[in-house]
PDB file of C-alpha atoms in Angstrom:
ATOM      1  CA  UNK G   1     138.877  81.991  39.502  1.00  0.00           C
ATOM      2  CA  UNK G   2     142.062  83.685  40.729  1.00  0.00           C
ATOM      3  CA  UNK G   3     142.770  84.885  37.205  1.00  0.00           C
ATOM      4  CA  UNK G   4     139.249  86.306  36.908  1.00  0.00           C
ATOM      5  CA  UNK G   5     139.121  88.080  40.290  1.00  0.00           C
ATOM      6  CA  UNK G   6     142.584  89.621  40.010  1.00  0.00           C
ATOM      7  CA  UNK G   7     141.836  90.562  36.421  1.00  0.00           C
ATOM      8  CA  UNK G   8     138.696  92.402  37.558  1.00  0.00           C
ATOM      9  CA  UNK G   9     140.730  94.316  40.155  1.00  0.00           C
ATOM     10  CA  UNK G  10     143.256  95.420  37.563  1.00  0.00           C
ATOM     11  CA  UNK G  11     140.568  96.248  35.016  1.00  0.00           C
ATOM     12  CA  UNK G  12     138.879  98.482  37.599  1.00  0.00           C
ATOM     13  CA  UNK G  13     142.180 100.190  38.328  1.00  0.00           C
ATOM     14  CA  UNK G  14     142.868 100.683  34.605  1.00  0.00           C
ATOM     15  CA  UNK G  15     139.463 102.312  34.183  1.00  0.00           C
ATOM     16  CA  UNK G  16     140.049 104.671  37.132  1.00  0.00           C
ATOM     17  CA  UNK G  17     143.576 105.405  35.931  1.00  0.00           C
ATOM     18  CA  UNK G  18     142.233 106.193  32.461  1.00  0.00           C
ATOM     19  CA  UNK G  19     139.723 108.631  33.987  1.00  0.00           C
ATOM     20  CA  UNK G  20     142.568 110.362  35.814  1.00  0.00           C
ATOM     21  CA  UNK G  21     144.749 110.465  32.711  1.00  0.00           C
ATOM     22  CA  UNK G  22     142.012 112.211  30.739  1.00  0.00           C
ATOM     23  CA  UNK G  23     142.341 115.167  33.101  1.00  0.00           C
ATOM     24  CA  UNK G  24     145.509 116.039  31.212  1.00  0.00           C
ATOM     25  CA  UNK G  25     143.247 117.552  28.551  1.00  0.00           C
ATOM     26  CA  UNK G  26     142.053 120.055  31.177  1.00  0.00           C
ATOM     27  CA  UNK G  27     145.586 121.377  31.620  1.00  0.00           C
ATOM     28  CA  UNK G  28     148.440 121.189  34.077  1.00  0.00           C
ATOM     29  CA  UNK G  29     146.524 122.529  37.097  1.00  0.00           C
ATOM     30  CA  UNK G  30     143.716 119.961  36.843  1.00  0.00           C
ATOM     31  CA  UNK G  31     146.107 117.063  36.253  1.00  0.00           C
ATOM     32  CA  UNK G  32     148.471 118.037  39.058  1.00  0.00           C
ATOM     33  CA  UNK G  33     145.595 118.680  41.448  1.00  0.00           C
ATOM     34  CA  UNK G  34     144.224 115.199  40.793  1.00  0.00           C
ATOM     35  CA  UNK G  35     147.659 113.638  41.336  1.00  0.00           C
ATOM     36  CA  UNK G  36     148.068 115.555  44.587  1.00  0.00           C
ATOM     37  CA  UNK G  37     144.557 114.606  45.723  1.00  0.00           C
ATOM     38  CA  UNK G  38     145.477 110.927  45.393  1.00  0.00           C
ATOM     39  CA  UNK G  39     148.283 111.471  47.882  1.00  0.00           C
ATOM     40  CA  UNK G  40     145.932 113.084  50.414  1.00  0.00           C
ATOM     41  CA  UNK G  41     142.673 111.234  49.703  1.00  0.00           C
ATOM     42  CA  UNK G  42     140.309 111.202  52.737  1.00  0.00           C
ATOM     43  CA  UNK G  43     142.778 113.137  54.931  1.00  0.00           C
ATOM     44  CA  UNK G  44     142.461 113.805  57.894  1.00  0.00           C
ATOM     45  CA  UNK G  45     140.130 110.819  58.291  1.00  0.00           C
ATOM     46  CA  UNK G  46     142.988 108.666  57.003  1.00  0.00           C
ATOM     47  CA  UNK G  47     146.726 109.416  57.066  1.00  0.00           C
ATOM     48  CA  UNK G  48     148.242 110.953  53.949  1.00  0.00           C
ATOM     49  CA  UNK G  49     149.353 108.440  51.319  1.00  0.00           C
ATOM     50  CA  UNK G  50     147.359 105.664  53.031  1.00  0.00           C
ATOM     51  CA  UNK G  51     144.875 105.238  50.162  1.00  0.00           C
ATOM     52  CA  UNK G  52     147.680 105.341  47.597  1.00  0.00           C
ATOM     53  CA  UNK G  53     149.710 102.716  49.439  1.00  0.00           C
ATOM     54  CA  UNK G  54     146.654 100.531  50.019  1.00  0.00           C
ATOM     55  CA  UNK G  55     146.034 100.543  46.267  1.00  0.00           C
ATOM     56  CA  UNK G  56     149.670  99.706  45.576  1.00  0.00           C
ATOM     57  CA  UNK G  57     149.671  96.770  48.008  1.00  0.00           C
ATOM     58  CA  UNK G  58     146.379  95.336  46.740  1.00  0.00           C
ATOM     59  CA  UNK G  59     147.340  95.748  43.085  1.00  0.00           C
ATOM     60  CA  UNK G  60     150.815  94.359  43.701  1.00  0.00           C
ATOM     61  CA  UNK G  61     149.449  91.223  45.375  1.00  0.00           C
ATOM     62  CA  UNK G  62     146.811  90.888  42.653  1.00  0.00           C
ATOM     63  CA  UNK G  63     149.487  91.118  39.960  1.00  0.00           C
ATOM     64  CA  UNK G  64     151.606  88.430  41.627  1.00  0.00           C
ATOM     65  CA  UNK G  65     148.575  86.143  41.992  1.00  0.00           C
ATOM     66  CA  UNK G  66     147.519  86.817  38.394  1.00  0.00           C
ATOM     67  CA  UNK G  67     150.958  85.987  37.001  1.00  0.00           C
ATOM     68  CA  UNK G  68     151.356  82.862  39.163  1.00  0.00           C
ATOM     69  CA  UNK G  69     147.906  81.578  38.204  1.00  0.00           C
ATOM     70  CA  UNK G  70     148.604  82.269  34.529  1.00  0.00           C
ATOM     71  CA  UNK G  71     151.898  80.383  34.705  1.00  0.00           C
ATOM     72  CA  UNK G  72     150.195  77.402  36.385  1.00  0.00           C
ATOM     73  CA  UNK G  73     147.412  77.292  33.794  1.00  0.00           C
ATOM     74  CA  UNK G  74     149.897  77.566  30.927  1.00  0.00           C
ATOM     75  CA  UNK G  75     152.089  74.782  32.348  1.00  0.00           C
ATOM     76  CA  UNK G  76     149.121  72.482  32.969  1.00  0.00           C
ATOM     77  CA  UNK G  77     147.984  73.077  29.404  1.00  0.00           C
ATOM     78  CA  UNK G  78     151.420  72.164  28.070  1.00  0.00           C
ATOM     79  CA  UNK G  79     151.516  69.014  30.206  1.00  0.00           C
ATOM     80  CA  UNK G  80     148.022  67.938  29.131  1.00  0.00           C
ATOM     81  CA  UNK G  81     148.629  68.265  25.411  1.00  0.00           C
ATOM     82  CA  UNK G  82     147.980  65.159  23.437  1.00  0.00           C
ATOM     83  CA  UNK G  83     148.117  64.164  19.772  1.00  0.00           C
ATOM     84  CA  UNK G  84     144.549  65.368  19.149  1.00  0.00           C
ATOM     85  CA  UNK G  85     144.145  69.107  19.642  1.00  0.00           C
ATOM     86  CA  UNK G  86     141.211  71.442  19.149  1.00  0.00           C
ATOM     87  CA  UNK G  87     141.548  73.626  16.080  1.00  0.00           C
ATOM     88  CA  UNK G  88     140.650  77.216  16.956  1.00  0.00           C
ATOM     89  CA  UNK G  89     141.049  79.741  14.180  1.00  0.00           C
ATOM     90  CA  UNK G  90     140.500  83.442  13.606  1.00  0.00           C
ATOM     91  CA  UNK G  91     140.439  86.190  16.236  1.00  0.00           C
ATOM     92  CA  UNK G  92     139.856  83.733  19.113  1.00  0.00           C
ATOM     93  CA  UNK G  93     143.010  81.819  18.251  1.00  0.00           C
ATOM     94  CA  UNK G  94     145.128  84.945  17.933  1.00  0.00           C
ATOM     95  CA  UNK G  95     143.711  86.379  21.136  1.00  0.00           C
ATOM     96  CA  UNK G  96     144.466  83.220  23.114  1.00  0.00           C
ATOM     97  CA  UNK G  97     147.961  82.941  21.638  1.00  0.00           C
ATOM     98  CA  UNK G  98     148.755  86.578  22.464  1.00  0.00           C
ATOM     99  CA  UNK G  99     147.580  86.478  26.095  1.00  0.00           C
ATOM    100  CA  UNK G 100     150.832  85.144  27.647  1.00  0.00           C
ATOM    101  CA  UNK G 101     152.981  87.392  25.448  1.00  0.00           C
ATOM    102  CA  UNK G 102     150.959  90.537  26.112  1.00  0.00           C
ATOM    103  CA  UNK G 103     150.851  89.676  29.822  1.00  0.00           C
ATOM    104  CA  UNK G 104     154.648  89.497  30.099  1.00  0.00           C
ATOM    105  CA  UNK G 105     155.112  92.711  28.119  1.00  0.00           C
ATOM    106  CA  UNK G 106     152.499  94.539  30.215  1.00  0.00           C
ATOM    107  CA  UNK G 107     154.248  93.440  33.431  1.00  0.00           C
ATOM    108  CA  UNK G 108     157.524  94.844  32.062  1.00  0.00           C
ATOM    109  CA  UNK G 109     155.712  98.041  31.093  1.00  0.00           C
ATOM    110  CA  UNK G 110     154.306  98.479  34.611  1.00  0.00           C
ATOM    111  CA  UNK G 111     157.827  98.282  36.060  1.00  0.00           C
ATOM    112  CA  UNK G 112     159.218 100.778  33.541  1.00  0.00           C
ATOM    113  CA  UNK G 113     156.248 103.113  33.976  1.00  0.00           C
ATOM    114  CA  UNK G 114     156.649 103.159  37.763  1.00  0.00           C
ATOM    115  CA  UNK G 115     160.388 103.812  37.479  1.00  0.00           C
ATOM    116  CA  UNK G 116     159.799 106.554  34.937  1.00  0.00           C
ATOM    117  CA  UNK G 117     156.885 108.569  36.294  1.00  0.00           C
ATOM    118  CA  UNK G 118     156.632 107.595  39.974  1.00  0.00           C
ATOM    119  CA  UNK G 119     160.236 107.237  41.089  1.00  0.00           C
ATOM    120  CA  UNK G 120     162.201 108.967  38.343  1.00  0.00           C
ATOM    121  CA  UNK G 121     165.043 106.440  38.651  1.00  0.00           C
ATOM    122  CA  UNK G 122     167.572 106.502  35.850  1.00  0.00           C
ATOM    123  CA  UNK G 123     165.105 106.752  32.963  1.00  0.00           C
ATOM    124  CA  UNK G 124     164.280 110.444  33.149  1.00  0.00           C
ATOM    125  CA  UNK G 125     165.967 111.433  36.408  1.00  0.00           C
ATOM    126  CA  UNK G 126     167.351 114.671  34.934  1.00  0.00           C
ATOM    127  CA  UNK G 127     163.854 115.923  34.090  1.00  0.00           C
ATOM    128  CA  UNK G 128     161.953 114.369  36.986  1.00  0.00           C
ATOM    129  CA  UNK G 129     160.498 116.623  39.692  1.00  0.00           C
ATOM    130  CA  UNK G 130     159.409 114.802  42.831  1.00  0.00           C
ATOM    131  CA  UNK G 131     156.144 115.849  44.500  1.00  0.00           C
ATOM    132  CA  UNK G 132     156.303 118.037  47.578  1.00  0.00           C
ATOM    133  CA  UNK G 133     154.012 118.238  50.588  1.00  0.00           C
ATOM    134  CA  UNK G 134     151.917 120.909  48.859  1.00  0.00           C
ATOM    135  CA  UNK G 135     152.228 120.252  45.130  1.00  0.00           C
ATOM    136  CA  UNK G 136     152.523 117.548  42.501  1.00  0.00           C
ATOM    137  CA  UNK G 137     154.349 117.827  39.173  1.00  0.00           C
ATOM    138  CA  UNK G 138     152.767 114.852  37.444  1.00  0.00           C
ATOM    139  CA  UNK G 139     151.881 116.892  34.350  1.00  0.00           C
ATOM    140  CA  UNK G 140     155.409 118.197  33.869  1.00  0.00           C
ATOM    141  CA  UNK G 141     156.922 114.752  34.434  1.00  0.00           C
ATOM    142  CA  UNK G 142     154.561 113.134  31.944  1.00  0.00           C
ATOM    143  CA  UNK G 143     155.282 115.723  29.245  1.00  0.00           C
ATOM    144  CA  UNK G 144     159.031 115.419  29.834  1.00  0.00           C
ATOM    145  CA  UNK G 145     158.787 111.641  29.516  1.00  0.00           C
ATOM    146  CA  UNK G 146     156.701 111.571  26.340  1.00  0.00           C
ATOM    147  CA  UNK G 147     158.823 114.176  24.600  1.00  0.00           C
ATOM    148  CA  UNK G 148     161.250 111.318  24.044  1.00  0.00           C
ATOM    149  CA  UNK G 149     160.061 109.593  20.847  1.00  0.00           C
ATOM    150  CA  UNK G 150     161.187 106.140  22.018  1.00  0.00           C
ATOM    151  CA  UNK G 151     159.145 106.353  25.222  1.00  0.00           C
ATOM    152  CA  UNK G 152     156.128 107.777  23.403  1.00  0.00           C
ATOM    153  CA  UNK G 153     156.148 104.960  20.832  1.00  0.00           C
ATOM    154  CA  UNK G 154     156.753 102.370  23.560  1.00  0.00           C
ATOM    155  CA  UNK G 155     153.816 103.646  25.628  1.00  0.00           C
ATOM    156  CA  UNK G 156     151.384 103.830  22.694  1.00  0.00           C
ATOM    157  CA  UNK G 157     152.406 100.363  21.516  1.00  0.00           C
ATOM    158  CA  UNK G 158     151.850  98.926  24.986  1.00  0.00           C
ATOM    159  CA  UNK G 159     148.404 100.511  25.094  1.00  0.00           C
ATOM    160  CA  UNK G 160     147.529  98.487  21.986  1.00  0.00           C
ATOM    161  CA  UNK G 161     148.723  95.288  23.676  1.00  0.00           C
ATOM    162  CA  UNK G 162     146.887  96.211  26.888  1.00  0.00           C
ATOM    163  CA  UNK G 163     143.684  96.768  24.916  1.00  0.00           C
ATOM    164  CA  UNK G 164     144.026  93.316  23.336  1.00  0.00           C
ATOM    165  CA  UNK G 165     144.717  91.737  26.733  1.00  0.00           C
ATOM    166  CA  UNK G 166     141.719  93.420  28.372  1.00  0.00           C
ATOM    167  CA  UNK G 167     139.325  92.569  25.537  1.00  0.00           C
ATOM    168  CA  UNK G 168     140.346  88.903  25.503  1.00  0.00           C
ATOM    169  CA  UNK G 169     140.347  88.720  29.310  1.00  0.00           C
ATOM    170  CA  UNK G 170     136.763  89.940  29.543  1.00  0.00           C
ATOM    171  CA  UNK G 171     135.660  87.461  26.880  1.00  0.00           C
ATOM    172  CA  UNK G 172     136.887  84.532  29.016  1.00  0.00           C
ATOM    173  CA  UNK G 173     135.982  85.997  32.419  1.00  0.00           C
ATOM    174  CA  UNK G 174     132.421  84.675  32.346  1.00  0.00           C
ATOM    175  CA  UNK G 175     133.411  81.043  31.912  1.00  0.00           C
ATOM    176  CA  UNK G 176     136.244  81.455  34.458  1.00  0.00           C
ATOM    177  CA  UNK G 177     133.658  82.487  37.047  1.00  0.00           C
ATOM    178  CA  UNK G 178     131.161  79.801  36.031  1.00  0.00           C
ATOM    179  CA  UNK G 179     128.697  82.023  34.156  1.00  0.00           C
ATOM    180  CA  UNK G 180     128.009  80.126  30.938  1.00  0.00           C
ATOM    181  CA  UNK G 181     124.902  82.001  29.800  1.00  0.00           C
ATOM    182  CA  UNK G 182     125.099  83.637  26.386  1.00  0.00           C
ATOM    183  CA  UNK G 183     123.888  87.016  27.651  1.00  0.00           C
ATOM    184  CA  UNK G 184     126.471  87.152  30.449  1.00  0.00           C
ATOM    185  CA  UNK G 185     129.253  86.248  28.063  1.00  0.00           C
ATOM    186  CA  UNK G 186     128.087  88.789  25.488  1.00  0.00           C
ATOM    187  CA  UNK G 187     127.718  91.516  28.139  1.00  0.00           C
ATOM    188  CA  UNK G 188     131.206  90.984  29.568  1.00  0.00           C
ATOM    189  CA  UNK G 189     132.701  90.821  26.088  1.00  0.00           C
ATOM    190  CA  UNK G 190     131.023  94.142  25.230  1.00  0.00           C
ATOM    191  CA  UNK G 191     132.291  95.775  28.448  1.00  0.00           C
ATOM    192  CA  UNK G 192     135.796  94.531  27.728  1.00  0.00           C
ATOM    193  CA  UNK G 193     135.633  95.778  24.160  1.00  0.00           C
ATOM    194  CA  UNK G 194     134.506  99.244  25.223  1.00  0.00           C
ATOM    195  CA  UNK G 195     137.197  99.466  27.913  1.00  0.00           C
ATOM    196  CA  UNK G 196     139.832  98.279  25.427  1.00  0.00           C
ATOM    197  CA  UNK G 197     138.723 100.926  22.918  1.00  0.00           C
ATOM    198  CA  UNK G 198     138.820 103.628  25.600  1.00  0.00           C
ATOM    199  CA  UNK G 199     142.337 102.560  26.618  1.00  0.00           C
ATOM    200  CA  UNK G 200     143.546 102.598  23.026  1.00  0.00           C
ATOM    201  CA  UNK G 201     142.069 106.007  22.211  1.00  0.00           C
ATOM    202  CA  UNK G 202     142.349 107.764  25.575  1.00  0.00           C
ATOM    203  CA  UNK G 203     145.740 106.604  26.827  1.00  0.00           C
ATOM    204  CA  UNK G 204     147.282 105.867  23.453  1.00  0.00           C
ATOM    205  CA  UNK G 205     146.643 109.367  22.136  1.00  0.00           C
ATOM    206  CA  UNK G 206     148.438 111.186  24.972  1.00  0.00           C
ATOM    207  CA  UNK G 207     152.056 110.448  23.868  1.00  0.00           C
ATOM    208  CA  UNK G 208     151.197 111.349  20.278  1.00  0.00           C
ATOM    209  CA  UNK G 209     149.687 114.670  21.356  1.00  0.00           C
ATOM    210  CA  UNK G 210     152.763 115.420  23.467  1.00  0.00           C
ATOM    211  CA  UNK G 211     155.115 114.668  20.560  1.00  0.00           C
ATOM    212  CA  UNK G 212     153.096 116.861  18.210  1.00  0.00           C
ATOM    213  CA  UNK G 213     153.029 119.741  20.711  1.00  0.00           C
ATOM    214  CA  UNK G 214     149.276 119.704  21.313  1.00  0.00           C
ATOM    215  CA  UNK G 215     149.969 118.894  24.975  1.00  0.00           C
ATOM    216  CA  UNK G 216     152.969 120.820  26.304  1.00  0.00           C
TER     217      UNK G 216
END
């Protein structure tokens, strides 16, 4: 249940983040305005940065819970193995086998992505421009980051792994939450597949378009 609930939280964030990323196709002004709006969302009703920090805290705790629950489930599975094992073949087998690997790689990606585009520590510090009280430079920072072929390839490759992780996660979410009906399982699997496809096409295309000069 912990895996399912925290997975839903992160899937919702990924969908919102994807929507924000697509604003890059509207140009620098639209993308930077959206990034700056996130820093001042619902001000003066709420203090500046409060919504952003609330999201960070919730997502951070959800990530820790997700990883801990995954480790516990994996360890219990290893301990419970016997001489007679179920034979699962095809896409289901590959998807299940890849879940721990993709999860670890995605966690590493999140850390690198935050260091690169949020903090500008060490990775692209020379080209990083921190936001000011009146303006954000998210567009310029993103373009500067993805102009490096290694980072562009790394990001696009991780979007493929994230898409696999999301699609497989949605396919098991129904049973994790106790919904065993065929329609529920099929509906969640379809939602996960569509979100995975959107991640792969929407996010994965951005570094390629930056490298080819379409986005500059």
